[in-house]
Structure formats: C-alpha cells, structure tokens
Coordinates of C-alpha atoms in Angstrom, one line a residue:
M1 CA -73.1 22.9 -18.6
D2 CA -74.6 26.1 -17.4
L3 CA -76.8 28.1 -19.8
P4 CA -76.6 31.8 -19.9
H5 CA -78.9 33.5 -17.4
G6 CA -82.2 34.7 -18.8
H7 CA -82.2 32.5 -21.8
P8 CA -84.5 29.6 -22.6
Q9 CA -84.1 26.4 -20.6
G10 CA -84.6 22.8 -21.6
D11 CA -83.3 20.3 -24.1
D12 CA -83.5 22.7 -27.0
A13 CA -82.2 25.7 -25.2
L14 CA -78.8 25.8 -26.9
E15 CA -80.3 25.2 -30.3
Q16 CA -82.5 28.3 -29.7
L17 CA -79.5 30.3 -28.6
V18 CA -77.5 29.2 -31.7
A19 CA -80.4 30.0 -34.0
R20 CA -80.4 33.7 -32.8
V21 CA -76.9 34.2 -33.9
P22 CA -76.7 35.8 -37.5
L23 CA -73.6 33.6 -38.2
F24 CA -75.8 30.5 -38.0
S25 CA -79.1 31.9 -39.2
A26 CA -79.2 30.0 -42.5
L27 CA -78.7 26.5 -40.8
V28 CA -81.6 24.1 -40.7
P29 CA -82.7 22.5 -37.4
D30 CA -80.5 19.4 -37.7
E31 CA -77.5 21.6 -38.5
L32 CA -78.3 23.9 -35.5
T33 CA -78.4 20.9 -33.3
A34 CA -75.0 19.7 -34.5
V35 CA -73.5 23.2 -33.8
A36 CA -75.2 23.4 -30.4
Q37 CA -73.7 20.1 -29.3
R38 CA -70.3 21.6 -29.7
V39 CA -70.6 25.2 -28.3
R40 CA -69.7 25.8 -24.7
P41 CA -71.6 28.6 -23.0
R42 CA -69.7 30.7 -20.4
K43 CA -70.5 33.6 -18.1
H44 CA -68.0 36.4 -17.9
P45 CA -68.0 39.2 -15.4
R46 CA -67.7 42.9 -16.2
Q47 CA -64.2 44.1 -17.1
E48 CA -62.8 40.6 -17.8
Q49 CA -60.1 40.4 -20.4
L50 CA -61.1 37.6 -22.8
Y51 CA -57.7 37.7 -24.5
G52 CA -54.9 40.1 -25.2
A53 CA -52.4 41.3 -27.8
G54 CA -49.7 38.7 -28.3
E55 CA -51.9 35.8 -27.3
K56 CA -53.0 33.0 -29.6
N57 CA -56.7 32.6 -28.9
S58 CA -58.0 29.2 -29.9
K59 CA -61.7 29.9 -29.7
L60 CA -64.4 31.7 -31.7
M61 CA -66.5 33.6 -29.2
I62 CA -70.2 34.3 -29.9
I63 CA -71.9 36.9 -27.8
H64 CA -75.4 36.1 -26.6
A65 CA -75.7 38.9 -24.0
G66 CA -73.5 41.7 -23.0
R67 CA -70.9 43.9 -24.8
V68 CA -67.2 43.5 -25.6
K69 CA -64.7 46.2 -26.4
I70 CA -62.0 45.5 -29.0
Y71 CA -59.1 47.8 -28.7
R72 CA -55.3 48.3 -29.3
I73 CA -52.6 50.1 -27.4
T74 CA -50.8 52.6 -29.5
E75 CA -47.1 53.1 -29.6
S76 CA -47.6 56.2 -27.3
G77 CA -49.4 54.0 -24.8
H78 CA -52.9 55.2 -25.4
E79 CA -55.9 53.0 -25.9
Q80 CA -57.5 53.1 -29.3
V81 CA -61.0 51.5 -29.4
I82 CA -61.6 49.6 -32.7
R83 CA -65.2 48.5 -32.2
I84 CA -67.8 47.6 -29.6
L85 CA -69.5 44.2 -30.1
G86 CA -72.9 43.1 -28.8
P87 CA -75.4 40.3 -28.9
G88 CA -75.1 38.3 -32.2
D89 CA -71.5 39.4 -32.9
F90 CA -68.5 37.1 -32.8
L91 CA -64.8 37.6 -32.0
G92 CA -61.6 35.6 -32.0
E93 CA -61.7 34.9 -35.7
S94 CA -58.5 36.7 -36.6
T95 CA -56.3 33.9 -35.1
F96 CA -58.3 31.3 -36.9
I97 CA -57.9 33.0 -40.2
S98 CA -54.3 34.0 -40.0
G99 CA -52.8 31.6 -37.5
A100 CA -51.0 34.5 -35.9
T101 CA -51.2 35.9 -32.4
S102 CA -53.8 38.5 -31.7
D103 CA -52.9 42.2 -32.2
H104 CA -55.6 43.5 -30.0
F105 CA -57.4 43.2 -26.7
A106 CA -60.9 42.0 -25.9
L107 CA -62.6 43.2 -22.7
T108 CA -66.1 42.7 -21.4
L109 CA -67.9 46.0 -20.7
E110 CA -70.6 44.3 -18.7
A111 CA -71.5 40.9 -17.5
S112 CA -71.7 38.8 -20.7
D113 CA -72.9 35.4 -21.8
I114 CA -70.6 34.1 -24.5
C115 CA -70.6 30.7 -26.3
E116 CA -67.2 29.3 -27.4
L117 CA -66.4 27.2 -30.3
H118 CA -62.9 25.8 -30.7
H119 CA -61.1 26.7 -33.9
D120 CA -60.6 23.1 -34.9
E121 CA -64.4 22.6 -34.8
L122 CA -65.0 25.9 -36.6
H123 CA -62.9 24.7 -39.5
D124 CA -65.0 21.6 -39.8
Y125 CA -68.2 23.6 -39.7
L126 CA -67.1 26.0 -42.4
L127 CA -66.4 23.0 -44.7
A128 CA -69.7 21.3 -43.8
Y129 CA -71.9 24.4 -43.8
P130 CA -71.0 26.9 -46.6
S131 CA -73.7 29.3 -45.4
V132 CA -71.7 29.8 -42.2
A133 CA -68.6 30.6 -44.2
V134 CA -70.5 33.1 -46.4
K135 CA -72.0 34.9 -43.4
M136 CA -68.6 35.1 -41.7
V137 CA -67.0 36.6 -44.9
E138 CA -69.9 39.1 -45.1
T139 CA -69.4 40.2 -41.5
L140 CA -65.7 40.5 -41.8
S141 CA -66.1 42.5 -45.0
A142 CA -68.4 44.9 -43.2
R143 CA -66.0 45.2 -40.4
L144 CA -63.1 46.0 -42.8
A145 CA -65.2 48.6 -44.5
G146 CA -66.0 50.1 -41.1
T147 CA -62.3 50.1 -40.1
E148 CA -61.4 51.8 -43.4
H149 CA -64.0 54.5 -42.8
Q150 CA -62.7 55.0 -39.3
L151 CA -59.2 55.4 -40.5
S152 CA -60.3 57.8 -43.2
M153 CA -62.3 59.8 -40.7
L154 CA -59.4 60.0 -38.2
A155 CA -57.0 61.1 -40.9
G156 CA -58.9 63.8 -42.6
E157 CA -61.7 65.2 -40.5
D158 CA -61.9 67.6 -37.6
A159 CA -63.7 66.9 -34.3
E160 CA -67.0 68.2 -35.4
H161 CA -67.1 66.1 -38.6
R162 CA -66.0 63.0 -36.7
L163 CA -68.7 63.4 -34.0
A164 CA -71.4 64.3 -36.6
A165 CA -70.5 61.3 -38.7
Y166 CA -70.6 59.0 -35.7
L167 CA -74.0 60.2 -34.6
M168 CA -75.3 59.8 -38.1
A169 CA -74.0 56.2 -38.1
L170 CA -76.0 55.5 -34.9
H171 CA -79.1 57.2 -36.4
D172 CA -78.9 55.2 -39.6
A173 CA -78.3 51.9 -37.8
S174 CA -81.4 52.4 -35.5
G175 CA -83.6 54.5 -37.8
K176 CA -84.5 56.6 -34.8
A177 CA -83.9 60.1 -33.6
L178 CA -83.2 58.9 -30.1
V179 CA -79.9 57.1 -30.1
K180 CA -77.7 55.7 -27.3
L181 CA -74.0 55.7 -27.1
P182 CA -73.0 52.0 -27.1
T183 CA -70.3 52.6 -24.4
T184 CA -68.9 55.3 -22.2
K185 CA -68.0 58.8 -23.6
K186 CA -64.3 57.9 -22.8
D187 CA -64.5 54.9 -25.2
V188 CA -66.4 56.8 -27.8
A189 CA -63.8 59.5 -27.7
S190 CA -61.1 56.9 -28.1
F191 CA -62.9 55.4 -31.1
L192 CA -63.1 58.9 -32.7
G193 CA -59.5 59.8 -31.9
L194 CA -60.6 62.6 -29.6
T195 CA -60.0 63.4 -25.9
P196 CA -62.9 62.9 -23.6
E197 CA -62.9 66.6 -22.9
T198 CA -63.1 67.5 -26.6
L199 CA -66.0 65.1 -27.1
S200 CA -67.9 66.5 -24.2
R201 CA -67.3 70.1 -25.4
K202 CA -68.5 69.3 -28.9
L203 CA -71.6 67.5 -27.6
T204 CA -72.4 70.6 -25.5
Q205 CA -71.8 72.9 -28.5
F206 CA -74.2 70.8 -30.7
E207 CA -76.8 71.0 -27.9
E208 CA -76.5 74.8 -27.6
I209 CA -76.9 75.1 -31.4
G210 CA -80.1 73.0 -31.2
W211 CA -78.9 70.0 -33.1
L212 CA -79.4 67.5 -30.3
R213 CA -80.5 67.1 -26.7
L214 CA -78.3 65.2 -24.2
G215 CA -80.2 62.8 -22.0
S216 CA -79.4 60.4 -19.2
R217 CA -77.8 57.0 -19.5
R218 CA -75.9 58.0 -22.7
Q219 CA -79.0 58.8 -24.6
I220 CA -79.0 61.6 -27.2
E221 CA -82.0 62.9 -29.0
L222 CA -81.1 64.1 -32.5
L223 CA -83.2 67.3 -33.1
D224 CA -81.8 68.3 -36.5
V225 CA -80.6 65.2 -38.4
E226 CA -80.1 67.1 -41.7
A227 CA -77.9 69.8 -40.1
L228 CA -75.7 67.1 -38.6
R229 CA -75.5 65.2 -41.9
L230 CA -74.4 68.3 -43.7
I231 CA -71.5 69.2 -41.3

C-alpha cells in the first residue's frame, strides 16, 4: 500500500495521517489504529474526476493533500461551483447518508493524496465511535449553512456585494489581510454566480478605489477591510 508522497513513513504512518483529519481528531490511539487499518491511501493526478452526477459512489474520501472542486452542471449547461475542499476535508458522504446517486461532480484541482473508506466500514465506525458521527454532523451542518448563505447571496446581492462578502469570508477564515483565492478566478466567479469578466472588472475597480491590491499567484492584499465589510 503506497503512502501519500511527503507524509510520514513507517509502521505508524497511517495512524499519523488519520490523526491529522478533523473527522477523527477525538479518537484515542487504539481507535486511530483501527481506522488506519481500514483506510486505503490513493494518489490522484490533477483534473481527475473522482465521481460524477448520477453515480453511486461507495466511498468516503478524506483529503490529506491537494484540493477538490465540488460542482454541478445547471440546466443551461453552465458549471456552478459549490465548494472547494482541501486537506482535512472529506467528500462522498452524500451517497452514504441518502443512499441515492450523487447530484454533483468531484474533480481534483491539483495532484491529491486521498484516503478512502468504504461506506460499509464507515457505518460500523459511526456506531463504534460516536465522536466521529458528531464531527461529521458538525461539518455537514457548517456546509449546509454555507450553502444557504451562498444561495441567499446569489439571489439578492449584486456583484460588488458578492465579491466583498467573499473576500471578507476569506479574511475572517485566515485572520490575515493577505488572502489567497483557493482556486482560479474562473472557479471563484462560478461560485459567486458571476462571469469571469465581471469578477476581474470588479477586482480592478476595488483596487483602483484603494480597497485592495492584486498580487501574483491569486494573492490579494486587503487594504481597507472595514470599507469592504460595509459594502
């Protein structure tokens, strides 16, 4: 079994990997070992579809390195980004919970190290380790709240408000004035329900006003956080 590149090696390597995942953070060492014996680490190249809409995915996938885009295709044929997941996040839980086929797509944005846990085994773990079930519910509740906020924002706000709210969310999550877009401007625009051209134009306008400074590699320095928050 190949371990993800760049992660600890040795007999306890998988235990260390599992311990880093918030979903399993409350488990004691013996419980971590039991989980580690069941997970299967896999390497996935950039731009690999992990599963698609209409498929019945049988695995919970836990990201150790890399990023995964979750998106849907609208009735008009456009891509709508739902969220971007990174290290510590999990995906593939919707089929486990509902038993239905997936209604979205999952695509790696970069080479990713992902550990897989079959849904049958996950069911046993949730019964055996209530802390895992609680953490999963907390995470899914936070995602639901985020989705509701996204829908509200898309329905009632103009481009400036959407962009400012998004930048404030990045700022509040990092606690820093220097933030980095988690993915391409095209994907960010999709998430905000904007065209890439509109997003670029608004970013340039914000920079000209003096609210932010655009940097390289998707970095943005927020120069006037209060002004952005008050938009």
